[in-house]
Coordinates of C-alpha atoms and ligand atoms in Angstrom, one line a residue:
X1 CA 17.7 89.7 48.3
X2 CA 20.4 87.2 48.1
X3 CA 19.4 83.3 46.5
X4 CA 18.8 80.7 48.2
X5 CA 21.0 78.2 46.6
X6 CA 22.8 78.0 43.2
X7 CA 22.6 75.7 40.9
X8 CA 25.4 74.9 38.2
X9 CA 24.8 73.0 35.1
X10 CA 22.4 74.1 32.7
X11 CA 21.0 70.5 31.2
X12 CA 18.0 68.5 31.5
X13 CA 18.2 67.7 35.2
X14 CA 19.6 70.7 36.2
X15 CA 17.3 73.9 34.0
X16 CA 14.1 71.7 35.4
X17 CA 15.3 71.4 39.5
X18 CA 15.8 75.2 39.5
X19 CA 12.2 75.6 38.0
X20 CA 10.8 73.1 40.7
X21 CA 12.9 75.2 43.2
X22 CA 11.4 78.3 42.1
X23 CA 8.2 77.2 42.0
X24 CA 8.5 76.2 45.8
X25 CA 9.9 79.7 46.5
X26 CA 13.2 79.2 46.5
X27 CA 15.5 82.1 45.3
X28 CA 18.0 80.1 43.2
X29 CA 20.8 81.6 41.0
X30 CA 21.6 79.6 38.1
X31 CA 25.2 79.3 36.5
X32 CA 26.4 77.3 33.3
X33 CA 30.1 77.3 32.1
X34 CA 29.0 78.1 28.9
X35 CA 27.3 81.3 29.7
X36 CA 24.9 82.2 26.5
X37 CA 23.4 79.3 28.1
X38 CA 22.2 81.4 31.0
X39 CA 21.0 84.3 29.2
X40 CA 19.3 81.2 26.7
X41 CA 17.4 80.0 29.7
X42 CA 16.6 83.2 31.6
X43 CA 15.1 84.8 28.1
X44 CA 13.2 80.8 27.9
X45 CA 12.2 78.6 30.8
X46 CA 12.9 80.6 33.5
X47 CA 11.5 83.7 31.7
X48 CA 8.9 85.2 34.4
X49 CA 10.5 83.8 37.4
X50 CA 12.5 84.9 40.4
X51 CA 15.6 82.8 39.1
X52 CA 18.8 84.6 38.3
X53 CA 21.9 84.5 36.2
X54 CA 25.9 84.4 37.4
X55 CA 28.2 84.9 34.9
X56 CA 31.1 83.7 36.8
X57 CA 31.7 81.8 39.9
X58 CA 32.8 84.5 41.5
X59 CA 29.4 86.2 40.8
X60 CA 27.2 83.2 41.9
X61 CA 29.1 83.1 45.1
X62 CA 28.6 87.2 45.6
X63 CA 24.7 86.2 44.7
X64 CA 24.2 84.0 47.5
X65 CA 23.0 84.0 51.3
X66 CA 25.1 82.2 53.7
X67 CA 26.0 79.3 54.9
X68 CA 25.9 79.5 50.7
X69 CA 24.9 76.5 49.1
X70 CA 26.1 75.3 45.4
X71 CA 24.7 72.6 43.7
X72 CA 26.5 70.8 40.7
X73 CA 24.7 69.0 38.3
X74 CA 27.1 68.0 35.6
X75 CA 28.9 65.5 34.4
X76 CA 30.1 62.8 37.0
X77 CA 34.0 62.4 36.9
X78 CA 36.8 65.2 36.3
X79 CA 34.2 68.0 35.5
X80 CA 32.4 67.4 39.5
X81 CA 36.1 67.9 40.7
X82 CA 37.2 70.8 38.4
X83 CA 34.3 73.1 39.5
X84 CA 35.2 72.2 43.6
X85 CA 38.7 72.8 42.9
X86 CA 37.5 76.6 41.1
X87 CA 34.5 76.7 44.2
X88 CA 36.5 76.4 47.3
X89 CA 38.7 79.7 47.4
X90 CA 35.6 81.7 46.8
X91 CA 34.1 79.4 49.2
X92 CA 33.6 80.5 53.3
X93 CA 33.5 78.0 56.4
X94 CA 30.6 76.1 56.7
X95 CA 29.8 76.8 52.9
X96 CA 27.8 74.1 51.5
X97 CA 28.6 72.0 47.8
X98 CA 25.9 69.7 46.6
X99 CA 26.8 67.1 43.6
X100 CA 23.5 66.0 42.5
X101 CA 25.1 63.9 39.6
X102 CA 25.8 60.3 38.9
X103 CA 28.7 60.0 40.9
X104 CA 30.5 56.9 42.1
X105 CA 30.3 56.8 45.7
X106 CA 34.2 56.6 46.4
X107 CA 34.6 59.9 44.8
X108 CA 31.8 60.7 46.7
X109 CA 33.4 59.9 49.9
X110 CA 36.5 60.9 48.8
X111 CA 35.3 64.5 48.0
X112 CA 33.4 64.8 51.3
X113 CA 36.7 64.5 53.3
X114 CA 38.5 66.6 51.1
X115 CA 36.5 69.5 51.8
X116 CA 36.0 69.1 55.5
X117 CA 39.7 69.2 55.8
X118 CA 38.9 72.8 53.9
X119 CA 35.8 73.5 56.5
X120 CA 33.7 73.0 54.0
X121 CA 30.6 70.9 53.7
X122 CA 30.3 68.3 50.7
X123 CA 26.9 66.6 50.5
X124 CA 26.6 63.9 47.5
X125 CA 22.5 63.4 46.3
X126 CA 21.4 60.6 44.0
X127 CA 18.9 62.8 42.3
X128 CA 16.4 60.3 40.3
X129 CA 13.2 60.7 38.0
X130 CA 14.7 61.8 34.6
X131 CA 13.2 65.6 33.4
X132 CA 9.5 64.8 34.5
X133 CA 10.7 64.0 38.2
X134 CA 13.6 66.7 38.3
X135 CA 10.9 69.4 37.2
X136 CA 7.5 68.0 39.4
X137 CA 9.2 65.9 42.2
X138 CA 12.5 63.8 41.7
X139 CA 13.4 61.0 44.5
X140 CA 16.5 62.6 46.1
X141 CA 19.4 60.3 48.1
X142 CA 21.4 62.7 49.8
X143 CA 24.6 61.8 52.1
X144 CA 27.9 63.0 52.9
X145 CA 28.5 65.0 55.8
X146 CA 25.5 66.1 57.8
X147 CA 26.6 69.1 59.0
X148 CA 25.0 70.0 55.7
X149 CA 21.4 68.4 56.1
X150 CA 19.8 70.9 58.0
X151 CA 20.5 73.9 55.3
X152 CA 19.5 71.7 52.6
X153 CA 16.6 69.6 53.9
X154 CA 14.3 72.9 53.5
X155 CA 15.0 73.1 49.8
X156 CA 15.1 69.6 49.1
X157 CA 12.2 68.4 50.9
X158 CA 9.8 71.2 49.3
X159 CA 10.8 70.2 45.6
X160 CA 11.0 66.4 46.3
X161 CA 8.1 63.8 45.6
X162 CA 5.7 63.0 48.4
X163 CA 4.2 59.5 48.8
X164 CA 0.2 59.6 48.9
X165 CA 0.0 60.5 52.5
X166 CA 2.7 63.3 52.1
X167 CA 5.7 62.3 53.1
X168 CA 8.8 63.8 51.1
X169 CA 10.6 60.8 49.3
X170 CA 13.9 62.5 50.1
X171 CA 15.5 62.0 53.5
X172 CA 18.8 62.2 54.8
X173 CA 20.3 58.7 53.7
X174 CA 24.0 58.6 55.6
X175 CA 27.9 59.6 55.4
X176 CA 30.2 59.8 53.2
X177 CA 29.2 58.4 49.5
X178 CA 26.2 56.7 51.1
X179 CA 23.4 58.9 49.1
X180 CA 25.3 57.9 45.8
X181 CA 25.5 54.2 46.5
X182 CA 22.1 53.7 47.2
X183 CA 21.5 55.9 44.0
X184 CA 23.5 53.4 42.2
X185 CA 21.8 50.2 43.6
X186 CA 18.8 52.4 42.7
X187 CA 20.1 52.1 39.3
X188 CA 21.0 48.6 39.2
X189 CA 17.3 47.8 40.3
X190 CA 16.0 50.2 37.4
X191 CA 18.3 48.0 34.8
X192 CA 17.0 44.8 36.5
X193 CA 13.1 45.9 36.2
X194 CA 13.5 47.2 32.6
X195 CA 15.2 44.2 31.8
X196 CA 12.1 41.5 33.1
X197 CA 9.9 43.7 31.6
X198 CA 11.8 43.4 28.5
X199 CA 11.6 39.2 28.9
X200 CA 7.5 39.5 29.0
X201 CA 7.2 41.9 25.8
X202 CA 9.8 39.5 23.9
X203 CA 7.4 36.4 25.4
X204 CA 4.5 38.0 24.5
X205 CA 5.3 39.0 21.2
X206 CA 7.9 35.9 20.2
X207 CA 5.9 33.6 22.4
X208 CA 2.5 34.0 22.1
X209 CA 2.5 35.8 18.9
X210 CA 0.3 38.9 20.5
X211 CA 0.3 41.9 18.3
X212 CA 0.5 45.6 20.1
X213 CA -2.6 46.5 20.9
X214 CA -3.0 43.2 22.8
X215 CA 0.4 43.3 24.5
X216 CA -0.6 47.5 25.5
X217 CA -3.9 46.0 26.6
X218 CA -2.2 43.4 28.7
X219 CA 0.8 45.6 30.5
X220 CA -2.0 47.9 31.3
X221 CA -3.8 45.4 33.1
X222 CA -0.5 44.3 34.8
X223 CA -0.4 47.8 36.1
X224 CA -3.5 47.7 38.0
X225 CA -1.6 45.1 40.0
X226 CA 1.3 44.2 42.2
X227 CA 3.1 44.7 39.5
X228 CA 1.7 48.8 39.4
X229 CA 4.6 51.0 38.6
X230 CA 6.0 53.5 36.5
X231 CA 8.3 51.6 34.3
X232 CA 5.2 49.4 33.5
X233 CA 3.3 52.6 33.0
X234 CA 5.4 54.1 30.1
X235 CA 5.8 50.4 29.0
X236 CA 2.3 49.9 28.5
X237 CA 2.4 53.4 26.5
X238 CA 5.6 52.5 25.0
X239 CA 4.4 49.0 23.4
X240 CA 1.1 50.7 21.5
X241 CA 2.6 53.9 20.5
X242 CA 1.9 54.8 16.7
X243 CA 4.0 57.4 14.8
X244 CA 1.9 59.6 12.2
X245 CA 1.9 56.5 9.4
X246 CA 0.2 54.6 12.2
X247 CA 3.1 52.4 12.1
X248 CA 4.5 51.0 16.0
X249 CA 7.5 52.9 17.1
X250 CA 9.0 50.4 19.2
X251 CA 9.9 48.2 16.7
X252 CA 11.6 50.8 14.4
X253 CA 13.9 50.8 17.2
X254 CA 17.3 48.9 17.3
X255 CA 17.7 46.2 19.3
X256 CA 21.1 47.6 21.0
X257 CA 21.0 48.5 24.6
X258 CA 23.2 51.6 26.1
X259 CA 24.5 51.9 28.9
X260 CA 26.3 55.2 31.1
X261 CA 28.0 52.7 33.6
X262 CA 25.6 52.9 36.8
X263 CA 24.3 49.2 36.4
X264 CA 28.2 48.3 35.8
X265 CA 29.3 50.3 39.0
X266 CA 26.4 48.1 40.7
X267 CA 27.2 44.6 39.2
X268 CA 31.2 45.6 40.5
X269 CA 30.3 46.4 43.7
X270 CA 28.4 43.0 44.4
X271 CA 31.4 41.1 42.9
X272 CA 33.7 42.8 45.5
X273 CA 31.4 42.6 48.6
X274 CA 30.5 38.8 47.6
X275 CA 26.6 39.7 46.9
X276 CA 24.8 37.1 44.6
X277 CA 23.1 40.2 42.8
X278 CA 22.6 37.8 39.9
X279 CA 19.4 39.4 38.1
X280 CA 20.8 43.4 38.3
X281 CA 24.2 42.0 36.6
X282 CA 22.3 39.7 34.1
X283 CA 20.4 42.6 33.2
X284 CA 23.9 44.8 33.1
X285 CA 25.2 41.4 30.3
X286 CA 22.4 41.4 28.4
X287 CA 22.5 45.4 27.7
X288 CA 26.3 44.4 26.7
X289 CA 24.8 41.3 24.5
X290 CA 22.3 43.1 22.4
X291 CA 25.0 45.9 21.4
X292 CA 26.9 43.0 19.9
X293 CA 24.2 43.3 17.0
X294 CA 26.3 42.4 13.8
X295 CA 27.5 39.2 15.7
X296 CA 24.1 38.1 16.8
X297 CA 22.8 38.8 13.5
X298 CA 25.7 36.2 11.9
X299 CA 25.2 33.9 14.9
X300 CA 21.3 33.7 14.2
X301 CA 22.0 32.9 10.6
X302 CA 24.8 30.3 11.2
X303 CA 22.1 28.1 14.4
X304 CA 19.3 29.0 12.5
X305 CA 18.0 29.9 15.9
X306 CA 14.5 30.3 15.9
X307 CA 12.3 31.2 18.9
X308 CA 9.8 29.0 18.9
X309 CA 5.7 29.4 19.5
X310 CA 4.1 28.9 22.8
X311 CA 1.1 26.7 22.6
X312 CA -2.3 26.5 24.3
X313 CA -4.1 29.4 26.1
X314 CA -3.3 32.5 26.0
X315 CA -4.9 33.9 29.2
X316 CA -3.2 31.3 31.1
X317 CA 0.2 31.9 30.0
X318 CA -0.2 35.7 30.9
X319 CA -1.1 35.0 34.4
X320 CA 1.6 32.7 34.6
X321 CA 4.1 35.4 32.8
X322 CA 3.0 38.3 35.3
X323 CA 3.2 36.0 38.2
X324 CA 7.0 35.4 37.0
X325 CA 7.7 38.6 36.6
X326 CA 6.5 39.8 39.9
X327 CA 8.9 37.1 41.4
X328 CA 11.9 37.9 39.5
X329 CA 11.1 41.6 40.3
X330 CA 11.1 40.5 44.4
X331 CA 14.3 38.9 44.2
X332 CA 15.8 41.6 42.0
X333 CA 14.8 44.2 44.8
X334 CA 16.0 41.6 47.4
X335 CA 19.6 41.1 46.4
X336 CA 19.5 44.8 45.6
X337 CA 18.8 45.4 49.1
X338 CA 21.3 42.6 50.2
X339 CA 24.2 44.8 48.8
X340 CA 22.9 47.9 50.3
X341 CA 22.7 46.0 53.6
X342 CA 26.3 44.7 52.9
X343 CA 28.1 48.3 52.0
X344 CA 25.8 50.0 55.1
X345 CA 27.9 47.4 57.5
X346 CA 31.1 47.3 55.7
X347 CA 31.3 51.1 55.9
X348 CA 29.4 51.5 59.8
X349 CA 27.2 54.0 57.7
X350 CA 24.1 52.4 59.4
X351 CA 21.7 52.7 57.1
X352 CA 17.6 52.3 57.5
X353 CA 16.5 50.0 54.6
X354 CA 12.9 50.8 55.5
X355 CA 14.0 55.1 54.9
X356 CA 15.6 54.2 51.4
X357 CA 11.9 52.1 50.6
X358 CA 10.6 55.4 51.0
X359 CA 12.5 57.5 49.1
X360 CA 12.0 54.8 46.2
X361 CA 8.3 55.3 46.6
X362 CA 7.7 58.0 44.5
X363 CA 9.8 60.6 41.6
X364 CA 12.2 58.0 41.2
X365 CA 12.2 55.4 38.2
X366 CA 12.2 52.3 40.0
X367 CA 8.9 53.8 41.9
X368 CA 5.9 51.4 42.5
X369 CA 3.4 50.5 44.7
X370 CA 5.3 47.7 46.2
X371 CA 8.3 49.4 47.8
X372 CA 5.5 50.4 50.2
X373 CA 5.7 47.1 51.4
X374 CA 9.1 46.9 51.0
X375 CA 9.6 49.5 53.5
X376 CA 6.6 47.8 55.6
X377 CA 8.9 44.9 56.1
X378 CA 12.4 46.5 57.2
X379 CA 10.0 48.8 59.6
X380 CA 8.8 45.6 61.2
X381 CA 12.3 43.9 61.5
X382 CA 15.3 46.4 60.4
X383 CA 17.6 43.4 60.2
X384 CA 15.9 41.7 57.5
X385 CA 18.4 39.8 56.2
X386 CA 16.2 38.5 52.7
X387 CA 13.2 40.7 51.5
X388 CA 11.7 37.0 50.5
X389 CA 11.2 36.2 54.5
X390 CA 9.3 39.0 55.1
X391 CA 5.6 37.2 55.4
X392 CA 4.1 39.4 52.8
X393 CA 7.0 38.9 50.1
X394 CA 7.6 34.9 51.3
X395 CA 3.8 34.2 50.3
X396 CA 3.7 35.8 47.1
X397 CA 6.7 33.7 46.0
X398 CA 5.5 30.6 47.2
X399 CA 1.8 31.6 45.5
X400 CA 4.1 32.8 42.0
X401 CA 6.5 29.6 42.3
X402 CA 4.7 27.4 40.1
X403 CA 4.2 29.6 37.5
X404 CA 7.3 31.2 37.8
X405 CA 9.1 28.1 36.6
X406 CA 6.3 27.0 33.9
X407 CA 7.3 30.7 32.6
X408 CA 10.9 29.9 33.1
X409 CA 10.9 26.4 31.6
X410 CA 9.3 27.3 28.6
X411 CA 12.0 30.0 27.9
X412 CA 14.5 27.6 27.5
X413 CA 12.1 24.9 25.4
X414 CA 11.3 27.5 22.7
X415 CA 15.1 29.3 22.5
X416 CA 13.7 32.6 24.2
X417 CA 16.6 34.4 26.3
X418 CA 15.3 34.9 29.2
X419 CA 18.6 35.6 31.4
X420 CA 16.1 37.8 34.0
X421 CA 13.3 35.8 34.7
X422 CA 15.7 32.5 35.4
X423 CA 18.5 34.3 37.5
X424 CA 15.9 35.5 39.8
X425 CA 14.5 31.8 39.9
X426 CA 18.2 29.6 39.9
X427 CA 19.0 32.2 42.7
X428 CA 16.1 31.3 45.2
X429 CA 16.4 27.9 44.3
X430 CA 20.3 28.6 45.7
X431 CA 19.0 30.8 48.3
X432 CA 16.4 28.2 49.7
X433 CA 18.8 25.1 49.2
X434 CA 20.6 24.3 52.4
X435 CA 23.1 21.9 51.3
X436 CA 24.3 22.8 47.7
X437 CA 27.4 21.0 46.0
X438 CA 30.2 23.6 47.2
X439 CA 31.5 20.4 49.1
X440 CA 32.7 19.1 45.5
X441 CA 33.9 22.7 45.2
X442 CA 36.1 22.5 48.6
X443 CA 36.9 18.9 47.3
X444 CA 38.2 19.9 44.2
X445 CA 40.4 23.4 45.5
X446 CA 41.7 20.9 48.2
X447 CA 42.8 18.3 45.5
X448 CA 44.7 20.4 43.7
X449 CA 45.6 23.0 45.5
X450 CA 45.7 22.2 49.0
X451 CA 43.4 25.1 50.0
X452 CA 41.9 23.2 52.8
X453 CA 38.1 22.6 53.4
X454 CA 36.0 22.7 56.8
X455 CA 34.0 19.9 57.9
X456 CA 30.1 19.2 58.6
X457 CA 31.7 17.0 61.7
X458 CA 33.5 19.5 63.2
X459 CA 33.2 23.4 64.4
X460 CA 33.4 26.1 61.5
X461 CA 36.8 27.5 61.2
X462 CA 38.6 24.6 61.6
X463 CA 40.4 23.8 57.9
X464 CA 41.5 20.0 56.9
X465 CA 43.3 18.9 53.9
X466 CA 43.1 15.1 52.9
X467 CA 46.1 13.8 50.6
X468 CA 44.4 12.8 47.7
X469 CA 46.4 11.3 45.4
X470 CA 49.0 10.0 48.3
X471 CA 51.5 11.5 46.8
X472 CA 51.4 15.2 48.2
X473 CA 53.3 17.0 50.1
X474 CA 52.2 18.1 54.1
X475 CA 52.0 21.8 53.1
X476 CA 48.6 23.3 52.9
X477 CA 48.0 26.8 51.3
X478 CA 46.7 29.5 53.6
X479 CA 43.0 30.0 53.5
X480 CA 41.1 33.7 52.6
X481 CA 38.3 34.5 50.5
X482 CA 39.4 37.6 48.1
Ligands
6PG1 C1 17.2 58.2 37.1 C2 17.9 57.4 35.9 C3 19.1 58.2 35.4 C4 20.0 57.4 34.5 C5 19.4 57.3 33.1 C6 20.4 56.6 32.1 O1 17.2 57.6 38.2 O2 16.6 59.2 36.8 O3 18.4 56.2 36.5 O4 19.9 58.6 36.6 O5 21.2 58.0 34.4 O6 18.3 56.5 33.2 O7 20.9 55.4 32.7 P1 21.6 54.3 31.8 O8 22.2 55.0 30.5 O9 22.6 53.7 32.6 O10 20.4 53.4 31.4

């Protein structure tokens, strides 16, 4: 009996979706460039199962059933295009190539044409839940051309997460590099929510001078909330958990954040399409502040910078800190969806915000109990243009506001960074603000540069330069936003 599918790249992700395949009953042939890898697995893992080895890509393609479907998951860049460039003369018509990687959507979109020109079918997956979803129930994003959907969705669907009543949080997203842009915006949101959460541990500990026990205590209480997801989950672990000397591992570790470019990708893309994603590329900066350690560490020494203590009661202050937190994590998920709104029209892919809510609700990292509503909104008006409108969202800002900026302006009293919590804020305030000081902005450009500015007197589109200084010329520069 032929496989099902094949699966190259022996890693994390990749060893534990061929397990999950296999366990739903999929024949799937695995293949890994350095081959004592396969034998490694097959003798390991997989040992038991139905899966089998290739030992070249000319015996994975012999191994499987047509239309044959190959699934990369490797190393985004070069390596993603090296293995389609050794795939696609073994390749027939119709044959199908999966990259399930971290790819950048251009290449994405770039490699789906490529191969249809060949009559081949590229389909590109965002593929998220680290090795627990990958093995159990990742979210999966796929796109590209959907000529390929209907071989895949079997496969994919099976070994996907399912929300509580079932439904499989993987669904076709859209063409072209679609699946891996809203992978990365997935991305962006994950480095946006690990960020916040980041802002209340430092607050609790700097702030209110809680030890772990009491901050574990408290993030586990958050859970049972609005704020219920898994990144507060392993938080909540992460903040109380005791090596073998009893000692807290957390704060053995280094204050430097890495980063393998997703949240950067995302943070680009919003500067090129004009979105205000101001908490996801916050969160993107302050990863890229804390790996300048030696420099903080002389900077901190040279101001003396000391974070001061928050005074008076506890309890309050953590209400007022979760209700911040579960704003800032609204708007973060709002401007998120903003640039997926703004790609989906800029590229006619169409896309159905409520559908990508969905696959966000369970296996991926970002997953929580409030993309439920998320998707509950852009089902009741698809052309949501701010999450924060939708009733439900709107009145748990307006319920969170006060706090929100108690939270926020006692940040910046006692010297805690808190670039997260008052992004999110200084954007709604923006957001919600219907004449804001761009006019001295136009006034400026138009002073000394003649750009030209339109008028509150007179119909949009309609540019005007005034001679400031009386002295200038009659030429005006042309007018285009870049
Ligand atoms: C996921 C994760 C994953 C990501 C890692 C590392 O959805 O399973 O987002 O795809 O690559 O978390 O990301 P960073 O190194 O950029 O934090």
């Amino acid at each position: 009996m032929k496989g099902d599918i094949g699966v190259i790249g022996l890693a994390v992700m990749g060893q534990n979706l061929i397990l999950n395949m296999n366990d739903n009953g999929f024949k799937v042939v695995a293949y890994n460039r350095t081959t004592s890898k396969v034998d490694e697995f097959l003798e390991g893992a997989a040992k038991g199962t139905n899966i089998i080895g290739a030992y070249s890509l000319e015996d994975l393609v012999e191994k499987l059933e047509k239309p044959r479907k190959v699934m990369l998951m490797v190393r985004a860049g070069d390596v993603v295009d090296q293995f389609i460039d050794a795939l696609t003369p073994l390749l027939d018509e119709g044959d199908i190539i999966i990259d399930g990687g971290n790819s950048n959507y251009p290449d994405s979109t770039r490699r789906m044409k490529d191969l249809e020109e060949k009559g081949l079918v590229f389909i590109g997956a965002g593929v998220s839940g680290g090795e627990e979803g990958a093995r159990f129930g990742p979210s999966i994003m796929p796109g590209g051309n959907p000529a390929g959907w209907p071989a895949v969705k079997p496969i994919f669907q099976a070994i996907s997460a399912k929300t509580d009543s079932g439904e499989a949080c993987c669904d076709w997203v859209g063409r072209e590099g679609a699946g891996h842009f809203v992978k990365m915006v997935h991305n962006g949101i994950e480095y946006g929510d690990m960020q916040l959460i980041s802002e209340a541990y430092h607050f609790m500990k700097e702030g209110l001078g809680m030890n772990h026990d009491e901050m574990q205590a408290t993030m586990t209480a958050w859970n049972k909330t609005e704020l219920d997801s898994y990144l507060m989950e392993i938080s909540s672990e992460i903040v109380g958990y005791r090596d073998e000397d009893g000692d807290i591992v957390l704060e053995k570790i280094l204050d430097t954040a890495g980063q393998k470019g997703t949240g950067k990708w995302t943070g680009i893309n919003a500067l090129d399409f004009g979105i205000p994603l101001t908490l996801i590329t916050e969160s993107v900066f302050a990863r890229a502040l804390s790996a300048r350690k030696e420099e903080r560490e002389e900077a901190a020494a040279l101001f003396q910078h000391k974070i001061g203590p928050v005074e008076g009661d506890r309890e309050v202050w953590l209400e007022a800190l979760r209700k911040a937190l579960l704003a800032a994590k609204i708007i973060s998920y709002a401007q998120g969806f903003m640039l997926i709104r703004e790609a989906s029209e800029q590229y006619n892919w169409d896309l159905n915000y409520g559908n990508v809510a969905l696959l966000w609700r369970g296996g991926c990292i970002i997953r929580s109990a409030f993309l439920g509503n998320i998707r509950d909104a852009y089902e009741a008006n698809p052309d949501l243009k701010f999450l924060g409108s939708d009733e439900y969202f709107k009145n748990i800002l307006e319920d969170c506001m006060g706090s929100w900026r108690k939270v926020v302006a006692k940040t910046f009293e006692i010297g805690l960074p808190s670039p997260g919590l008052s992004s999110a804020l200084t954007f709604l305030d923006g957001y919600t603000t219907a004449r804001l000081p761009a006019n001295m902005l136009q006034a400026q450009r138009d002073y000394f540069g003649a750009h030209t500015y339109e008028r509150t007197d007179r119909p949009r589109g309609e540019f005007f330069h005034t001679n400031w200084t009386g002295k200038g010329g009659d030429t005006v520069s042309t007018t285009y936003n870049s």
